[in-house]
Amino acid sequence: MEDRLRIVHYPEPVLLSVAKPVSDREFANGLKAFSEEMFAVMAEAGGVGLAAPQVGRSTRLFVMDIPEGDDTPAIRAALINPEILHVEGEQTGDEGCLSFPGIFQPVKRQMRVVARALDAAGKEFELDATGLAARCILHETDHLDGIVFLDRMSILKRDLAKRKIKRLQKRGEW
Ligand code: NI
């Protein structure tokens, strides 16, 4: 039995690397257990999205569990080898990341995303998402490309976040 998955923190190199597509062999070996464990780790940490590199696995898979919003349905899904097909609009809102505990900063993202991915059984599906769900899909897809939300902040907010990370590291709280 594998060790329990653990969330890695910035600047762990796996977070800054482009992840590999999930292979046919990985599908054959089964991804259901891995994605279910990712859902569990994410829920325990209080997140709405978690990408495989965040648990030290450089593979193109993420899970998301978004509660129902005012105008948006709940979305709970594992996305494997996801592709962004279409984006539109714009939103700015506070964003966090389980690999950056305690850091919340405004990030500008697109308002709507259409994405295509495979599920754990290898079946293709599409998601048309807005608001928080769109923000989550963009944030998690970035993780698969080695991009972290620091890279999406304004220079001012990025410097603030980096200083806070340094302070937390010095205190051994990172
Ligand atoms: Ni993140």
PDB file of C-alpha atoms and ligand atoms in Angstrom:
ATOM      1  CA  MET A   1       0.000   0.000   0.000  1.00  0.00           C
ATOM      2  CA  GLU A   2       1.233   3.437  -0.939  1.00  0.00           C
ATOM      3  CA  ASP A   3       1.861   6.082   1.660  1.00  0.00           C
ATOM      4  CA  ARG A   4      -0.915   8.589   2.126  1.00  0.00           C
ATOM      5  CA  LEU A   5      -0.642  11.451  -0.366  1.00  0.00           C
ATOM      6  CA  ARG A   6       0.867  14.625   1.034  1.00  0.00           C
ATOM      7  CA  ILE A   7       0.485  18.138  -0.319  1.00  0.00           C
ATOM      8  CA  VAL A   8       3.800  19.768  -1.264  1.00  0.00           C
ATOM      9  CA  HIS A   9       4.422  23.473  -0.838  1.00  0.00           C
ATOM     10  CA  TYR A  10       5.992  26.052  -3.145  1.00  0.00           C
ATOM     11  CA  PRO A  11       8.792  26.089  -4.302  1.00  0.00           C
ATOM     12  CA  GLU A  12       8.926  22.277  -4.535  1.00  0.00           C
ATOM     13  CA  PRO A  13      10.381  21.613  -8.062  1.00  0.00           C
ATOM     14  CA  VAL A  14       7.460  19.375  -9.067  1.00  0.00           C
ATOM     15  CA  LEU A  15       5.201  22.457  -8.814  1.00  0.00           C
ATOM     16  CA  LEU A  16       7.389  24.303 -11.305  1.00  0.00           C
ATOM     17  CA  SER A  17       7.607  21.506 -13.903  1.00  0.00           C
ATOM     18  CA  VAL A  18       5.376  20.679 -16.864  1.00  0.00           C
ATOM     19  CA  ALA A  19       3.508  17.475 -16.010  1.00  0.00           C
ATOM     20  CA  LYS A  20       3.408  14.452 -18.336  1.00  0.00           C
ATOM     21  CA  PRO A  21       0.176  13.335 -20.029  1.00  0.00           C
ATOM     22  CA  VAL A  22      -1.486  10.379 -18.358  1.00  0.00           C
ATOM     23  CA  SER A  23      -0.520   7.305 -20.403  1.00  0.00           C
ATOM     24  CA  ASP A  24      -2.636   4.343 -21.548  1.00  0.00           C
ATOM     25  CA  ARG A  25      -0.651   2.206 -19.114  1.00  0.00           C
ATOM     26  CA  GLU A  26      -1.615   4.481 -16.209  1.00  0.00           C
ATOM     27  CA  PHE A  27      -5.270   4.206 -17.276  1.00  0.00           C
ATOM     28  CA  ALA A  28      -4.905   0.429 -17.426  1.00  0.00           C
ATOM     29  CA  ASN A  29      -3.436   0.375 -13.920  1.00  0.00           C
ATOM     30  CA  GLY A  30      -6.435   2.354 -12.704  1.00  0.00           C
ATOM     31  CA  LEU A  31      -6.756   5.999 -11.767  1.00  0.00           C
ATOM     32  CA  LYS A  32      -9.957   5.740  -9.767  1.00  0.00           C
ATOM     33  CA  ALA A  33      -8.198   5.014  -6.446  1.00  0.00           C
ATOM     34  CA  PHE A  34      -5.642   7.791  -7.001  1.00  0.00           C
ATOM     35  CA  SER A  35      -8.265  10.394  -7.894  1.00  0.00           C
ATOM     36  CA  GLU A  36     -10.500   9.324  -4.972  1.00  0.00           C
ATOM     37  CA  GLU A  37      -7.551   9.774  -2.620  1.00  0.00           C
ATOM     38  CA  MET A  38      -6.905  13.202  -4.132  1.00  0.00           C
ATOM     39  CA  PHE A  39     -10.552  14.147  -3.464  1.00  0.00           C
ATOM     40  CA  ALA A  40     -10.104  13.034   0.158  1.00  0.00           C
ATOM     41  CA  VAL A  41      -6.819  14.937   0.673  1.00  0.00           C
ATOM     42  CA  MET A  42      -8.341  18.044  -0.917  1.00  0.00           C
ATOM     43  CA  ALA A  43     -11.468  17.903   1.250  1.00  0.00           C
ATOM     44  CA  GLU A  44      -9.406  17.416   4.396  1.00  0.00           C
ATOM     45  CA  ALA A  45      -7.299  20.456   3.484  1.00  0.00           C
ATOM     46  CA  GLY A  46     -10.422  22.518   2.753  1.00  0.00           C
ATOM     47  CA  GLY A  47      -9.654  23.120  -0.933  1.00  0.00           C
ATOM     48  CA  VAL A  48     -11.883  23.152  -4.021  1.00  0.00           C
ATOM     49  CA  GLY A  49      -9.196  22.018  -6.466  1.00  0.00           C
ATOM     50  CA  LEU A  50      -6.051  19.893  -6.302  1.00  0.00           C
ATOM     51  CA  ALA A  51      -3.637  18.980  -9.087  1.00  0.00           C
ATOM     52  CA  ALA A  52      -1.463  15.845  -9.126  1.00  0.00           C
ATOM     53  CA  PRO A  53       1.833  17.819  -9.010  1.00  0.00           C
ATOM     54  CA  GLN A  54       0.622  19.202  -5.661  1.00  0.00           C
ATOM     55  CA  VAL A  55       0.875  15.686  -4.236  1.00  0.00           C
ATOM     56  CA  GLY A  56       4.264  15.170  -5.877  1.00  0.00           C
ATOM     57  CA  ARG A  57       3.063  13.347  -8.985  1.00  0.00           C
ATOM     58  CA  SER A  58       4.013  15.049 -12.255  1.00  0.00           C
ATOM     59  CA  THR A  59       1.035  13.871 -14.241  1.00  0.00           C
ATOM     60  CA  ARG A  60      -1.789  15.728 -15.995  1.00  0.00           C
ATOM     61  CA  LEU A  61      -4.685  15.097 -13.644  1.00  0.00           C
ATOM     62  CA  PHE A  62      -6.619  17.311 -11.264  1.00  0.00           C
ATOM     63  CA  VAL A  63      -9.708  17.054  -9.122  1.00  0.00           C
ATOM     64  CA  MET A  64     -12.236  19.783  -8.354  1.00  0.00           C
ATOM     65  CA  ASP A  65     -15.220  19.968  -6.032  1.00  0.00           C
ATOM     66  CA  ILE A  66     -17.056  23.255  -6.371  1.00  0.00           C
ATOM     67  CA  PRO A  67     -20.174  23.942  -4.315  1.00  0.00           C
ATOM     68  CA  GLU A  68     -23.320  25.220  -5.964  1.00  0.00           C
ATOM     69  CA  GLY A  69     -23.171  28.992  -6.539  1.00  0.00           C
ATOM     70  CA  ASP A  70     -25.878  31.614  -7.047  1.00  0.00           C
ATOM     71  CA  ASP A  71     -26.183  30.900 -10.762  1.00  0.00           C
ATOM     72  CA  THR A  72     -23.943  27.870 -11.099  1.00  0.00           C
ATOM     73  CA  PRO A  73     -24.393  24.166 -10.426  1.00  0.00           C
ATOM     74  CA  ALA A  74     -22.059  22.152  -8.188  1.00  0.00           C
ATOM     75  CA  ILE A  75     -19.216  20.468 -10.070  1.00  0.00           C
ATOM     76  CA  ARG A  76     -17.310  17.465  -8.713  1.00  0.00           C
ATOM     77  CA  ALA A  77     -14.973  15.955 -11.274  1.00  0.00           C
ATOM     78  CA  ALA A  78     -11.558  14.474 -11.956  1.00  0.00           C
ATOM     79  CA  LEU A  79     -10.052  15.905 -15.151  1.00  0.00           C
ATOM     80  CA  ILE A  80      -7.334  13.897 -16.876  1.00  0.00           C
ATOM     81  CA  ASN A  81      -5.235  15.300 -19.736  1.00  0.00           C
ATOM     82  CA  PRO A  82      -7.485  18.388 -19.734  1.00  0.00           C
ATOM     83  CA  GLU A  83      -7.543  20.872 -22.593  1.00  0.00           C
ATOM     84  CA  ILE A  84      -8.948  24.380 -22.496  1.00  0.00           C
ATOM     85  CA  LEU A  85     -11.120  24.737 -25.613  1.00  0.00           C
ATOM     86  CA  HIS A  86     -12.523  28.209 -25.095  1.00  0.00           C
ATOM     87  CA  VAL A  87     -12.289  31.114 -22.645  1.00  0.00           C
ATOM     88  CA  GLU A  88     -14.161  34.391 -22.430  1.00  0.00           C
ATOM     89  CA  GLY A  89     -14.784  37.342 -20.160  1.00  0.00           C
ATOM     90  CA  GLU A  90     -12.877  38.346 -17.093  1.00  0.00           C
ATOM     91  CA  GLN A  91     -13.126  38.115 -13.305  1.00  0.00           C
ATOM     92  CA  THR A  92     -10.904  39.287 -10.478  1.00  0.00           C
ATOM     93  CA  GLY A  93     -11.146  37.679  -7.081  1.00  0.00           C
ATOM     94  CA  ASP A  94      -9.124  36.414  -4.148  1.00  0.00           C
ATOM     95  CA  GLU A  95      -7.480  33.117  -4.858  1.00  0.00           C
ATOM     96  CA  GLY A  96      -5.701  30.612  -2.654  1.00  0.00           C
ATOM     97  CA  CYS A  97      -3.745  27.417  -3.278  1.00  0.00           C
ATOM     98  CA  LEU A  98      -3.156  24.398  -1.055  1.00  0.00           C
ATOM     99  CA  SER A  99       0.546  24.606  -1.970  1.00  0.00           C
ATOM    100  CA  PHE A 100       0.628  28.191  -0.619  1.00  0.00           C
ATOM    101  CA  PRO A 101      -0.950  27.895   2.844  1.00  0.00           C
ATOM    102  CA  GLY A 102      -2.124  31.260   4.189  1.00  0.00           C
ATOM    103  CA  ILE A 103      -1.637  33.173   0.926  1.00  0.00           C
ATOM    104  CA  PHE A 104      -4.753  34.766  -0.561  1.00  0.00           C
ATOM    105  CA  GLN A 105      -4.389  37.417  -3.239  1.00  0.00           C
ATOM    106  CA  PRO A 106      -6.513  38.801  -6.043  1.00  0.00           C
ATOM    107  CA  VAL A 107      -5.920  37.128  -9.395  1.00  0.00           C
ATOM    108  CA  LYS A 108      -7.464  38.069 -12.720  1.00  0.00           C
ATOM    109  CA  ARG A 109      -8.870  35.111 -14.682  1.00  0.00           C
ATOM    110  CA  GLN A 110     -11.331  34.510 -17.486  1.00  0.00           C
ATOM    111  CA  MET A 111     -14.995  34.316 -16.439  1.00  0.00           C
ATOM    112  CA  ARG A 112     -15.977  31.324 -18.554  1.00  0.00           C
ATOM    113  CA  VAL A 113     -14.056  28.224 -19.596  1.00  0.00           C
ATOM    114  CA  VAL A 114     -14.977  25.303 -21.816  1.00  0.00           C
ATOM    115  CA  ALA A 115     -12.659  22.369 -21.097  1.00  0.00           C
ATOM    116  CA  ARG A 116     -12.360  18.832 -22.426  1.00  0.00           C
ATOM    117  CA  ALA A 117     -10.839  16.000 -20.418  1.00  0.00           C
ATOM    118  CA  LEU A 118     -10.910  12.265 -19.804  1.00  0.00           C
ATOM    119  CA  ASP A 119     -12.468  10.782 -16.692  1.00  0.00           C
ATOM    120  CA  ALA A 120     -10.809   8.048 -14.599  1.00  0.00           C
ATOM    121  CA  ALA A 121     -12.320   5.421 -16.933  1.00  0.00           C
ATOM    122  CA  GLY A 122     -10.770   7.118 -19.991  1.00  0.00           C
ATOM    123  CA  LYS A 123     -14.071   8.524 -21.266  1.00  0.00           C
ATOM    124  CA  GLU A 124     -14.013  11.996 -22.794  1.00  0.00           C
ATOM    125  CA  PHE A 125     -16.262  14.729 -21.411  1.00  0.00           C
ATOM    126  CA  GLU A 126     -16.641  18.511 -21.599  1.00  0.00           C
ATOM    127  CA  LEU A 127     -17.252  21.071 -18.887  1.00  0.00           C
ATOM    128  CA  ASP A 128     -18.683  24.526 -19.505  1.00  0.00           C
ATOM    129  CA  ALA A 129     -17.933  26.481 -16.346  1.00  0.00           C
ATOM    130  CA  THR A 130     -18.201  30.035 -15.077  1.00  0.00           C
ATOM    131  CA  GLY A 131     -17.191  31.952 -11.955  1.00  0.00           C
ATOM    132  CA  LEU A 132     -15.397  29.953  -9.260  1.00  0.00           C
ATOM    133  CA  ALA A 133     -15.487  26.741 -11.308  1.00  0.00           C
ATOM    134  CA  ALA A 134     -13.841  28.500 -14.264  1.00  0.00           C
ATOM    135  CA  ARG A 135     -11.250  30.019 -11.920  1.00  0.00           C
ATOM    136  CA  CYS A 136     -10.549  26.563 -10.493  1.00  0.00           C
ATOM    137  CA  ILE A 137     -10.147  24.896 -13.913  1.00  0.00           C
ATOM    138  CA  LEU A 138      -7.712  27.613 -15.020  1.00  0.00           C
ATOM    139  CA  HIS A 139      -5.749  27.497 -11.740  1.00  0.00           C
ATOM    140  CA  GLU A 140      -5.455  23.688 -11.791  1.00  0.00           C
ATOM    141  CA  THR A 141      -4.615  23.493 -15.500  1.00  0.00           C
ATOM    142  CA  ASP A 142      -1.842  26.020 -14.799  1.00  0.00           C
ATOM    143  CA  HIS A 143      -0.447  23.596 -12.182  1.00  0.00           C
ATOM    144  CA  LEU A 144      -0.105  20.955 -14.919  1.00  0.00           C
ATOM    145  CA  ASP A 145       2.013  23.432 -16.887  1.00  0.00           C
ATOM    146  CA  GLY A 146       4.254  24.283 -13.943  1.00  0.00           C
ATOM    147  CA  ILE A 147       2.559  27.663 -13.478  1.00  0.00           C
ATOM    148  CA  VAL A 148       1.590  28.714  -9.958  1.00  0.00           C
ATOM    149  CA  PHE A 149      -0.852  31.470  -9.021  1.00  0.00           C
ATOM    150  CA  LEU A 150       2.041  33.715  -7.957  1.00  0.00           C
ATOM    151  CA  ASP A 151       2.850  33.956 -11.679  1.00  0.00           C
ATOM    152  CA  ARG A 152      -0.670  35.306 -12.332  1.00  0.00           C
ATOM    153  CA  MET A 153      -0.593  38.037  -9.680  1.00  0.00           C
ATOM    154  CA  SER A 154       0.262  41.665 -10.279  1.00  0.00           C
ATOM    155  CA  ILE A 155       3.936  42.433  -9.536  1.00  0.00           C
ATOM    156  CA  LEU A 156       2.904  44.262  -6.366  1.00  0.00           C
ATOM    157  CA  LYS A 157       0.801  41.373  -5.014  1.00  0.00           C
ATOM    158  CA  ARG A 158       3.452  38.838  -6.018  1.00  0.00           C
ATOM    159  CA  ASP A 159       6.104  40.731  -4.042  1.00  0.00           C
ATOM    160  CA  LEU A 160       3.757  40.901  -1.040  1.00  0.00           C
ATOM    161  CA  ALA A 161       3.082  37.163  -1.270  1.00  0.00           C
ATOM    162  CA  LYS A 162       6.791  36.321  -1.650  1.00  0.00           C
ATOM    163  CA  ARG A 163       7.669  38.400   1.409  1.00  0.00           C
ATOM    164  CA  LYS A 164       4.978  36.649   3.435  1.00  0.00           C
ATOM    165  CA  ILE A 165       6.240  33.224   2.286  1.00  0.00           C
ATOM    166  CA  LYS A 166       9.801  34.181   3.375  1.00  0.00           C
ATOM    167  CA  ARG A 167       8.519  35.264   6.792  1.00  0.00           C
ATOM    168  CA  LEU A 168       6.572  32.014   7.231  1.00  0.00           C
ATOM    169  CA  GLN A 169       9.582  29.944   6.080  1.00  0.00           C
ATOM    170  CA  LYS A 170      11.837  31.719   8.594  1.00  0.00           C
ATOM    171  CA  ARG A 171       9.377  30.935  11.382  1.00  0.00           C
ATOM    172  CA  GLY A 172       9.200  27.311  10.246  1.00  0.00           C
ATOM    173  CA  GLU A 173       5.504  27.682   9.462  1.00  0.00           C
ATOM    174  CA  TRP A 174       5.681  26.813   5.755  1.00  0.00           C
TER     175      TRP A 174
HETATM  176 NI    NI B   1      -3.093  25.594  -6.509  1.00  0.00          NI
END
